[in-house]
Short mmCIF file of C-alpha atoms and ligand atoms in Angstrom, two decimals:
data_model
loop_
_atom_site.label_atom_id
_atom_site.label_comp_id
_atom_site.label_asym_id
_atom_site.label_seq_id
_atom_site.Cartn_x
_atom_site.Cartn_y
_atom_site.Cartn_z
CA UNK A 47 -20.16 21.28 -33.98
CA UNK A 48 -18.41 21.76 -30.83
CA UNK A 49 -15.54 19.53 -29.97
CA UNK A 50 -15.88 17.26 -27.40
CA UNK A 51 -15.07 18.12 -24.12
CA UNK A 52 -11.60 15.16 -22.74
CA UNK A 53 -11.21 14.59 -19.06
CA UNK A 54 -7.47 13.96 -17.86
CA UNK A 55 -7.52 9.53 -17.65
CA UNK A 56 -7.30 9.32 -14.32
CA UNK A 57 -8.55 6.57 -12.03
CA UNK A 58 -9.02 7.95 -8.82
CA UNK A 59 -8.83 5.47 -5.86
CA UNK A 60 -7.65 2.19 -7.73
CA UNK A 61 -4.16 1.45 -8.40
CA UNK A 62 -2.97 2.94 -11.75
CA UNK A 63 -1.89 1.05 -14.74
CA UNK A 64 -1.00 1.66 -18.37
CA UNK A 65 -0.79 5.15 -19.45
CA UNK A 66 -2.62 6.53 -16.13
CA UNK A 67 0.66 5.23 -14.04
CA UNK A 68 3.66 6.51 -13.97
CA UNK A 69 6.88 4.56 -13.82
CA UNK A 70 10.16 4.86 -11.38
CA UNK A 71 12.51 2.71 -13.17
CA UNK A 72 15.05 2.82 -10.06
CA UNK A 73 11.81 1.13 -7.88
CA UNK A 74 11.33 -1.12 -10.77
CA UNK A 75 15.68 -2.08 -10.87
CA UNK A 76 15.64 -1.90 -7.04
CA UNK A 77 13.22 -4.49 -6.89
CA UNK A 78 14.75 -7.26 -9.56
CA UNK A 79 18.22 -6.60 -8.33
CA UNK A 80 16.65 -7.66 -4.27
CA UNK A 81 14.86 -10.85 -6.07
CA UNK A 82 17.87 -11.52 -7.88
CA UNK A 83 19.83 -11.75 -4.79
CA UNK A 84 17.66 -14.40 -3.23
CA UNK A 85 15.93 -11.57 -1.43
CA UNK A 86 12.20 -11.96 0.17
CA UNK A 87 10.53 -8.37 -0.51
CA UNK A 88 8.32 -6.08 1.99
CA UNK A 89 7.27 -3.06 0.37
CA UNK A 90 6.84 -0.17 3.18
CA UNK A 91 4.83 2.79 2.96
CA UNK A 92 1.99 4.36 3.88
CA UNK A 93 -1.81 3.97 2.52
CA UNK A 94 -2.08 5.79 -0.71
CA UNK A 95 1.10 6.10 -1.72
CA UNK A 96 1.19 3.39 -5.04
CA UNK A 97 2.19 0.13 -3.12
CA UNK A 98 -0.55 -1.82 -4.93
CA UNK A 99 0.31 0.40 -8.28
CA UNK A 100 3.82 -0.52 -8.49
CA UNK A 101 3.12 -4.41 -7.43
CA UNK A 102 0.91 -4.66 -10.34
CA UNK A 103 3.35 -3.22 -12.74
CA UNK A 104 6.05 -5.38 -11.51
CA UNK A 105 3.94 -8.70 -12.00
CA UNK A 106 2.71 -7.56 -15.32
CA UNK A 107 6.70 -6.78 -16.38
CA UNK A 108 8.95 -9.07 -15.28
CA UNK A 109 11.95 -10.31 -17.26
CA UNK A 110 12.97 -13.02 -18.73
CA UNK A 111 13.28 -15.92 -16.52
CA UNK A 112 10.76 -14.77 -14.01
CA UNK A 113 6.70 -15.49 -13.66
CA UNK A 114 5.00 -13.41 -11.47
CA UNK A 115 1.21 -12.95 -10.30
CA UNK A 116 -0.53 -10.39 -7.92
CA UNK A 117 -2.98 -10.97 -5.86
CA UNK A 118 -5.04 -8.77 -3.25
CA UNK A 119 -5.55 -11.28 -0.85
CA UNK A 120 -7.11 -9.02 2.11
CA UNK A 121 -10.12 -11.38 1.88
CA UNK A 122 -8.14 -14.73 3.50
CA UNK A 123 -10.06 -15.34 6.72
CA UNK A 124 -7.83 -18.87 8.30
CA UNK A 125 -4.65 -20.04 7.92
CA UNK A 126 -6.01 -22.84 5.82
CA UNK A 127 -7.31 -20.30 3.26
CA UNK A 128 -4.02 -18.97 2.96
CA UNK A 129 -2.58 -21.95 1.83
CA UNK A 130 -4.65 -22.66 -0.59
CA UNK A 131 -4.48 -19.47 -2.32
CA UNK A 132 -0.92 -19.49 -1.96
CA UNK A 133 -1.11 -22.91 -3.62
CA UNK A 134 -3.37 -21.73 -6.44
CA UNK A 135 -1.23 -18.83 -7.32
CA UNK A 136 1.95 -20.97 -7.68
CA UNK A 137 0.44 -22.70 -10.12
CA UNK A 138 -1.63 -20.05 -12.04
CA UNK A 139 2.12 -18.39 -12.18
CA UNK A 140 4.09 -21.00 -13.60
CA UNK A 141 0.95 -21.50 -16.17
CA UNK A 142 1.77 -17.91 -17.42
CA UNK A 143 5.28 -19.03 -18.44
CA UNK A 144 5.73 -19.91 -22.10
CA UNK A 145 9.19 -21.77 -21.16
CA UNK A 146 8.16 -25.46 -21.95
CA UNK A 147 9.53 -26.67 -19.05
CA UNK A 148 7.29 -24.84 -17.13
CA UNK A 149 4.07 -25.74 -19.34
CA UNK A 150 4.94 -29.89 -18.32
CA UNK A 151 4.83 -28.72 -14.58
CA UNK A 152 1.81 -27.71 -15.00
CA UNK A 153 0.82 -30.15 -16.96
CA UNK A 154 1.72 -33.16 -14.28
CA UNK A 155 0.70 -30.76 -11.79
CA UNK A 156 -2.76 -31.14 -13.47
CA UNK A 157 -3.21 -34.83 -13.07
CA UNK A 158 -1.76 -35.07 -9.55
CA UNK A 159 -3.96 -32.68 -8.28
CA UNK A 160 -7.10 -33.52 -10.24
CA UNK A 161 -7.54 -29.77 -11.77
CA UNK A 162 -10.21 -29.31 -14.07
CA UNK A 163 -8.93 -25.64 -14.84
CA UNK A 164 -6.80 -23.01 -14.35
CA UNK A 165 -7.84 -19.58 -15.43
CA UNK A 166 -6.71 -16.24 -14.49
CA UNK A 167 -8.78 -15.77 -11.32
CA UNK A 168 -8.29 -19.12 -9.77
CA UNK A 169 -7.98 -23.35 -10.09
CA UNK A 170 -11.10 -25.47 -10.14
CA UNK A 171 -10.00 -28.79 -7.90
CA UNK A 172 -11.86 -31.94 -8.34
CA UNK A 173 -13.06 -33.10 -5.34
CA UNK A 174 -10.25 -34.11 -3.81
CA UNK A 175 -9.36 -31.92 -0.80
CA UNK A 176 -6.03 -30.86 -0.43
CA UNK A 177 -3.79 -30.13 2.65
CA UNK A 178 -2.85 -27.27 1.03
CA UNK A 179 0.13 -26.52 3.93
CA UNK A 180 1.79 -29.68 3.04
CA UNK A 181 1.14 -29.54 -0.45
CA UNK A 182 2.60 -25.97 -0.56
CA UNK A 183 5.60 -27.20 1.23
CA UNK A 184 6.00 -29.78 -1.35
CA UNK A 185 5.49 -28.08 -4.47
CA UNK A 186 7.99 -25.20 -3.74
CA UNK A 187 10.85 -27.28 -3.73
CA UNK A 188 9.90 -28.95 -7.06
CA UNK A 189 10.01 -25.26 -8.38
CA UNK A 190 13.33 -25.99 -10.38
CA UNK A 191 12.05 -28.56 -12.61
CA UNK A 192 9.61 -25.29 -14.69
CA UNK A 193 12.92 -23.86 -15.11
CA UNK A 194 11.60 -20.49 -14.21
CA UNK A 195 11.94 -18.53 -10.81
CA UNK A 196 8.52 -17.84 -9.36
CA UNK A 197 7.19 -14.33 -7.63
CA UNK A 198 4.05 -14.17 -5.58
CA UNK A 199 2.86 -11.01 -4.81
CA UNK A 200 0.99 -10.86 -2.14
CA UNK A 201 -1.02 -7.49 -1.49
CA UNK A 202 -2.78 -7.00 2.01
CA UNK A 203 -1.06 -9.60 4.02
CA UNK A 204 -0.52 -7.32 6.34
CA UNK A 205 -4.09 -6.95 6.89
CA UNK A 206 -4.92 -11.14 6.95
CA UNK A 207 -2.66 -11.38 9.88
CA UNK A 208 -4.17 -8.46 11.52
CA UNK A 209 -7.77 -9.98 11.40
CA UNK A 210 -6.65 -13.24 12.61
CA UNK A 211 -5.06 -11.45 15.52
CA UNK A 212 -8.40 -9.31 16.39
CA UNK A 213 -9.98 -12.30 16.39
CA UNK A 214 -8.52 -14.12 18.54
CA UNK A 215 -6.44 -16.31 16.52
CA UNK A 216 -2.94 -14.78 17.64
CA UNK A 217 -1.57 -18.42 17.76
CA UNK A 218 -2.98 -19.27 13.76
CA UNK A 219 -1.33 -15.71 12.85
CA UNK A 220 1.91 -16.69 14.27
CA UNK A 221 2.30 -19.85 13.10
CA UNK A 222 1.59 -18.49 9.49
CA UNK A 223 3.97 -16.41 9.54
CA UNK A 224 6.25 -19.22 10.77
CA UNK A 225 5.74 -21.60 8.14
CA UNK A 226 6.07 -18.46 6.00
CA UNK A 227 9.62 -17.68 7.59
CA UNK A 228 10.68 -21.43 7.14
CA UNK A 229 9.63 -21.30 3.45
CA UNK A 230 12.08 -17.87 2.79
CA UNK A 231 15.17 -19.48 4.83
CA UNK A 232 15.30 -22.88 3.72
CA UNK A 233 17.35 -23.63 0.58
CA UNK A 234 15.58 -25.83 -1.43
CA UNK A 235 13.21 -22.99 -1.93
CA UNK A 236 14.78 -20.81 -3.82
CA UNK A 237 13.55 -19.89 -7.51
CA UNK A 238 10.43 -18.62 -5.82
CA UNK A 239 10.03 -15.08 -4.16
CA UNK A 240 7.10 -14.11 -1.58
CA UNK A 241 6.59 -10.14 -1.79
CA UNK A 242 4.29 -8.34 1.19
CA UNK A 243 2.54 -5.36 1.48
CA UNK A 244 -0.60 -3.94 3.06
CA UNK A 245 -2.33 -0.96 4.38
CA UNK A 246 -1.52 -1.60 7.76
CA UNK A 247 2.08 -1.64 8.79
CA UNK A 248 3.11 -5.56 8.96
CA UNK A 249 5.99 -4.26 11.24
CA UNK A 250 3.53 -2.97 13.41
CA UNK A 251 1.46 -5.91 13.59
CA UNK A 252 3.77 -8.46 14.14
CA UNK A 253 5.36 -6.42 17.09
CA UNK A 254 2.10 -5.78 18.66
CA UNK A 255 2.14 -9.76 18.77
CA UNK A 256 5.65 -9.69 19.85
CA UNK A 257 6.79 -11.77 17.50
CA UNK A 258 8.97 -9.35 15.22
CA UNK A 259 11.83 -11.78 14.20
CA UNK A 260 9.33 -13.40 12.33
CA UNK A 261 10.01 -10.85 9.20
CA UNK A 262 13.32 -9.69 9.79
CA UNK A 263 14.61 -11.18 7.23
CA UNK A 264 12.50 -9.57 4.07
CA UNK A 265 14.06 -6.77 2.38
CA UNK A 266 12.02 -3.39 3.19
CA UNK A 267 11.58 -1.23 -0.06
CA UNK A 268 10.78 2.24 0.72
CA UNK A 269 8.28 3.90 -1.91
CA UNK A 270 7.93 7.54 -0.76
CA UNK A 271 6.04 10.66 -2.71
CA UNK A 272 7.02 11.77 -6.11
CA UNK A 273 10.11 14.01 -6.69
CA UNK A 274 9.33 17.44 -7.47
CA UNK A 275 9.89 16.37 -11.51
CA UNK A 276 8.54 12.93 -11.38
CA UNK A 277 4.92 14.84 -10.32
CA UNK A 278 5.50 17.23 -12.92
CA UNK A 279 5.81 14.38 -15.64
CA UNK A 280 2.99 12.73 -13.81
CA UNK A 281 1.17 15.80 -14.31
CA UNK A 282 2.20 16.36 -17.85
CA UNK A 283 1.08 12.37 -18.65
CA UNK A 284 -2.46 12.66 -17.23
CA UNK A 285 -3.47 15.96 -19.31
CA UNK A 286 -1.38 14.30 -22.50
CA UNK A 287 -4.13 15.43 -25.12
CA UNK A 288 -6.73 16.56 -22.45
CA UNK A 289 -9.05 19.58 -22.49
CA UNK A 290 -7.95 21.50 -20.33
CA UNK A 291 -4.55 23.71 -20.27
CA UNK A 292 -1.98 23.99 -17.71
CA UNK A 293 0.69 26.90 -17.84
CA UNK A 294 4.27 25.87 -16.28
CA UNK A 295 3.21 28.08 -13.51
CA UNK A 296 -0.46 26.46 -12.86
CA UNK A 297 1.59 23.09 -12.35
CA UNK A 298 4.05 24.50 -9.80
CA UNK A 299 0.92 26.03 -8.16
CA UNK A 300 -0.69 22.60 -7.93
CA UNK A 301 2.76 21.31 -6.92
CA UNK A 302 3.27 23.87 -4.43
CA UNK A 303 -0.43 23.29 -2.73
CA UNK A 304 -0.75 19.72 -2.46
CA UNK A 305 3.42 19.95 -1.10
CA UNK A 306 3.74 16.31 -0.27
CA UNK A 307 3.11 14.94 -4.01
CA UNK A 308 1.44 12.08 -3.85
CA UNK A 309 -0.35 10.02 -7.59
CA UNK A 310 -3.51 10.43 -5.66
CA UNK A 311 -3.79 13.83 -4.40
CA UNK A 312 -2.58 15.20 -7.79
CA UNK A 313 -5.37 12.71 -9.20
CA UNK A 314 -7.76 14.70 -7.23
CA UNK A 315 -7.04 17.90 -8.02
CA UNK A 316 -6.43 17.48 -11.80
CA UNK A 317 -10.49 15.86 -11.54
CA UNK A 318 -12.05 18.94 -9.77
CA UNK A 319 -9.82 21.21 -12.09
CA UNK A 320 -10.99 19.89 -15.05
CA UNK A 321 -14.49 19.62 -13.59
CA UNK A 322 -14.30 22.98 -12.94
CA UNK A 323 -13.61 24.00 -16.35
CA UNK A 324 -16.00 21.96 -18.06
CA UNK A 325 -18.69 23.81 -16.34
CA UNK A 326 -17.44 27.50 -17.62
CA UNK A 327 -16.09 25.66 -20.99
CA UNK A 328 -12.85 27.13 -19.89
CA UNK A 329 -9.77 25.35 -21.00
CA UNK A 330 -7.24 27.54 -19.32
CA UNK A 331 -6.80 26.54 -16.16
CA UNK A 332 -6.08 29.44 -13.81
CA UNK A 333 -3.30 29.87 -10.86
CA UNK A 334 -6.60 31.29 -8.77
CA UNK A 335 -8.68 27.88 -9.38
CA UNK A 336 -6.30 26.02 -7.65
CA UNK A 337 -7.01 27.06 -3.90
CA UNK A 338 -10.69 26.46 -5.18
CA UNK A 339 -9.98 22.99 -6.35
CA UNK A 340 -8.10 22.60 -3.38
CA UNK A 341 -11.12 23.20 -0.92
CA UNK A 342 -13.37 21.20 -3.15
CA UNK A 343 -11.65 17.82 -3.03
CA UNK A 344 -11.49 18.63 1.21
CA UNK A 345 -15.15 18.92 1.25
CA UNK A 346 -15.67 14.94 0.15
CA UNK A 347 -14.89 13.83 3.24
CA UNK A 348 -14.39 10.03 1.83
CA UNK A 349 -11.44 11.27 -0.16
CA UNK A 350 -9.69 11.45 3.20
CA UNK A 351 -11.70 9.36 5.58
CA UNK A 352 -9.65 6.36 4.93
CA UNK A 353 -6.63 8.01 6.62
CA UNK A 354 -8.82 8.73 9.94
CA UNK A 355 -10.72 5.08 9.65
CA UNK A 356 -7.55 3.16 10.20
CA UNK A 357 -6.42 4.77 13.24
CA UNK A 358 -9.59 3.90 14.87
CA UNK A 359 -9.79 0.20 14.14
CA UNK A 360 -5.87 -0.36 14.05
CA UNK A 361 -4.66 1.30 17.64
CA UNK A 362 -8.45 1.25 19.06
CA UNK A 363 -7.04 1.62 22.92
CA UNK A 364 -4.77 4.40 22.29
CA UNK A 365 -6.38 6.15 19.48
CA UNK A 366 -7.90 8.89 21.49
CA UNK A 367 -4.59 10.29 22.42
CA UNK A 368 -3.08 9.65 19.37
CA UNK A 369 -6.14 11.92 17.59
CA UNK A 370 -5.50 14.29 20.27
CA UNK A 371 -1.71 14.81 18.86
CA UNK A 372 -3.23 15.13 15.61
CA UNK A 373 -6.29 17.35 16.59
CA UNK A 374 -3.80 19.82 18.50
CA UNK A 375 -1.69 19.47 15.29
CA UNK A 376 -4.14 20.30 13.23
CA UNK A 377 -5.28 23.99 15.27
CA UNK A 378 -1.53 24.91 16.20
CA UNK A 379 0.26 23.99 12.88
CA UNK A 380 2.62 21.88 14.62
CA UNK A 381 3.25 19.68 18.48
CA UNK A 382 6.43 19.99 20.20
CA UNK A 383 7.74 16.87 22.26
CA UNK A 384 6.93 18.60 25.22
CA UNK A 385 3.56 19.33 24.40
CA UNK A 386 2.74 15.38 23.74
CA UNK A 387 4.86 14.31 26.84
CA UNK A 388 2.31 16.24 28.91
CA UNK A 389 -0.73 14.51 26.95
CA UNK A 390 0.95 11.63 27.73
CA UNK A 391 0.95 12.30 31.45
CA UNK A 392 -2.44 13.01 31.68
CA UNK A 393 -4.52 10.62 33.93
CA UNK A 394 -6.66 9.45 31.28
CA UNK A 395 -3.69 8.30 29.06
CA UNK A 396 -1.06 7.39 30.82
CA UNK A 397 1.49 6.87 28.13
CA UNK A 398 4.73 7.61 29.69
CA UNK A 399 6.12 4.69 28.79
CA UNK A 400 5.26 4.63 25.56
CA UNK A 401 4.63 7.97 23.44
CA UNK A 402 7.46 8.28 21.58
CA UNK A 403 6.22 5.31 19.94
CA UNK A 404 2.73 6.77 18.61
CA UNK A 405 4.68 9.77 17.16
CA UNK A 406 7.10 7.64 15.42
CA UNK A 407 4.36 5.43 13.55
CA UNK A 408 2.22 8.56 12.53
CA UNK A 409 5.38 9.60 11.19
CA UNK A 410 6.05 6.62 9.11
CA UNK A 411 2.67 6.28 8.11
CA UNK A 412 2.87 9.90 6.17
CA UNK A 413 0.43 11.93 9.02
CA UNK A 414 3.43 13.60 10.64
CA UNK A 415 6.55 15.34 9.60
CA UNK A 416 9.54 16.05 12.15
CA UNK A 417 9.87 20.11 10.73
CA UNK A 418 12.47 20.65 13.40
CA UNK A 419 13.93 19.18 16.25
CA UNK A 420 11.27 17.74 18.13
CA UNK A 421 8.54 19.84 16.20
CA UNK A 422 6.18 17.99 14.24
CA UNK A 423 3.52 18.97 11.60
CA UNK A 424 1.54 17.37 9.30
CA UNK A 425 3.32 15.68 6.14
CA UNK A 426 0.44 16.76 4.04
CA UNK A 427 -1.76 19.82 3.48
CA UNK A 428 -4.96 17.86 2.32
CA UNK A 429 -4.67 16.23 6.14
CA UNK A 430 -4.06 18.49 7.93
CA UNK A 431 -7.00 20.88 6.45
CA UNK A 432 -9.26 17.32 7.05
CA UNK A 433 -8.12 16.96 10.76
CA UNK A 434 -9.54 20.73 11.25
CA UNK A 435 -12.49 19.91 9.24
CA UNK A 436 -13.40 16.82 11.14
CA UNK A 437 -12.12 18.40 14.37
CA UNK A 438 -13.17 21.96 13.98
CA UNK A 439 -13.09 23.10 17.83
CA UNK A 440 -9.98 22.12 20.28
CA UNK A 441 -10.38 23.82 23.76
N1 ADP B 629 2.90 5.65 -10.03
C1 ADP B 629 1.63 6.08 -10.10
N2 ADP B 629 1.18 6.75 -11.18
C2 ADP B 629 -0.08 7.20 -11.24
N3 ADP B 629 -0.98 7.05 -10.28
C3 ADP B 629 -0.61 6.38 -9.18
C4 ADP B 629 0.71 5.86 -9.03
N4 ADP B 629 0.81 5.28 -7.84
C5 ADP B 629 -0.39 5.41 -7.25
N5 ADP B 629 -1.25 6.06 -8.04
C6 ADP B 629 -2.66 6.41 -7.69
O1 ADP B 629 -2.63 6.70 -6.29
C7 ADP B 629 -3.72 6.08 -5.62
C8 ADP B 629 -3.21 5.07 -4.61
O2 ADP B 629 -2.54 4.04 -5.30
P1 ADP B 629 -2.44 2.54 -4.76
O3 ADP B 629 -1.52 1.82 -5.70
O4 ADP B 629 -3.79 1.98 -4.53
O5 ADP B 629 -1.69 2.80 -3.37
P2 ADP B 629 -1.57 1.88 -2.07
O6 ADP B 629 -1.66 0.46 -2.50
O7 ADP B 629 -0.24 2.26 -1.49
O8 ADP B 629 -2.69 2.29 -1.16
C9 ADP B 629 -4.59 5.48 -6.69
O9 ADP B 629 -5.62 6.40 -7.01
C10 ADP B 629 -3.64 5.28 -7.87
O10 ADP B 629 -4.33 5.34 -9.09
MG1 MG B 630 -2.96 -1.02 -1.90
#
């Protein structure tokens, strides 16, 4: 009988865990050595790039001394809500610990708060309704008694304070994010660490509601692409007793065409490679299927659409002429300065004033790359070959 046919483990789209994720120990050190310090963590980078992978793995691996839970909380709709998850997770946290200390906590906590049950997704209350601001306020302090430092991470924050901002509730958003700024500076909080991320820029939010001060204290961490090894190793873990075969050249082909080495773009080529094999029964993968591959993961549109989607619901007003940078991007290979400053002037725009701006944030969200002074092009092959697919004619 033949043998059966084994697709790379990839999971394509989710954050990666286990064997399917790989590992930078210096993110990992980084990180403990910030928390250590008393530091408040904001991890910055773009969409895609592993924030919620590497949040997860921290949570699930923390050292001795530490409890730590993850949660995606891009669903939180008030202020209120917020609270109460934030009060929830505390408590779901310190139930994690096996330090005894931290198992009374939670046992008092139990009875105080009438709580029929704490399970991994949540606390069931009894009917007693909460002030869960004040109650959060008041159970932080009492953190030292469980004896074990607490870390929240909190994934799509970014994107809570957002809504409540298109909404209308600027004045809820900010004083969130007060209370939350409080919390991190006051001293009888410490042995408890609040860590942000989301798919929006928070920096970006919270200036566009002027109120930037209101992070400056958290400690950015930077996660970029993958070094030029780390993707090879990624590479080399994915196919780990695979089908398919990969010469030392195919992989610095694949490294070479997707250029700014991202988990997800190599996820998506090692799946249409290996689909592509399986159809022909081909192991060997060859240096000329990977232009092929290439064009195949382009042509579903919703592997990319994500990146075009948040423009136009983030910077609604000026995302025409920030789609116009990319679109002439996109046909001429790169923008000069001088080129957008005359966009800019244009009677439609009018964005004098503030240009330079747009250019920086598509360059720190990963569309744009400064290739030279004042030339720009895009950071990644796969977008810029979208852009012209989406944008095919540019008079
Ligand atoms: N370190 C990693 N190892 C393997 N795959 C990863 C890694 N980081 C991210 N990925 C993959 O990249 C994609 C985006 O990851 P995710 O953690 O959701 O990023 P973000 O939260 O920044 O949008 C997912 O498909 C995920 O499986
Ligand atoms: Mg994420």
């Amino acid at each position: 009988m033949e043998k059966p046919w084994i697709s790379p483990d990839t999971i394509t789209g989710d954050a990666a865990t286990g064997k399917r994720y790989l590992r930078r120990e210096y993110i990992n050190e980084t990180f403990w050595r910030e928390v250590r310090k008393g530091n408040h963590i904001l991890f910055v980078a773009p969409r895609r790039v592993g924030k919620t992978s590497i949040m997860k793995d921290l949570a699930e691996n923390c050292p001795e001394g530490f409890a730590a839970i993850y949660q995606n909380i891009e669903g939180v709709k008030t202020g209120n809500e917020f609270y109460q998850r934030l009060f929830s997770l505390i408590l779901q946290c310190i139930d994690r610990s096996p330090v005894a200390k931290a198992k009374a906590f939670v046992a008092n906590c139990r009875k105080k708060y009438n709580i029929q049950e704490i399970t991994r997704s949540g606390i069931k209350f009894g009917e007693k309704e909460l002030n869960y601001e004040k109650e959060v306020r008041e159970i932080i302090p009492q953190l030292r008694e469980a004896e074990v430092h607490t870390v929240i991470f909190l994934d799509e924050f970014s994107e809570v304070i957002n809504k409540l901002n298109q909404k209308g509730l600027q004045e809820e958003a900010v004083a969130l994010l007060h209370t939350l700024r409080e919390i991190r500076s006051d001293d009888n909080f410490k042995q408890f660490t609040l860590v942000f991320a989301g798919s929006v820029g928070l920096e970006h939010v919270v200036t566009s509601i002027d109120r930037p001060k209101l992070i400056n204290d958290l400690h950015p961490i930077n996660t970029g692409p993958l070094t030029d090894a780390e993707a090879s190793q990624l590479i080399l873990q994915l196919t780990d007793g695979v089908t398919i075969q990969l010469s030392a050249e195919v992989t610095e082909a694949i490294k070479t065409t997707i250029r700014h080495l991202l988990p997800y773009y190599i996820q998506l080529m090692l799946e249409e490679l290996d689909a592509m094999a399986k159809v022909d029964q081909q192991p060997r993968i060859k240096l000329e299927m990977i232009n092929i591959a290439f064009r195949r993961v382009l042509k579903k549109d919703k592997n990319f659409e994500d990146w075009l989607e948040r423009l136009k619901s983030y910077y609604v007003e000026a995302f025409p002429f920030i789609n116009e940078i990319l679109v002439h991007t996109a046909h001429n290979g790169n923008i000069t300065v001088r080129e957008i400053y005359h966009k800019a002037i244009q009677e439609k725009y009018q964005r004098t004033e503030d240009y330079m701006n747009f250019v920086d944030q598509l360059t720190n969200d990963g569309y744009l790359t400064e290739t030279e002074n004042h030339v720009y092009s895009f950071t990644s092959p796969f977008l810029h070959q979208f852009w012209l697919r989406k944008y095919p004619i540019y008079a």
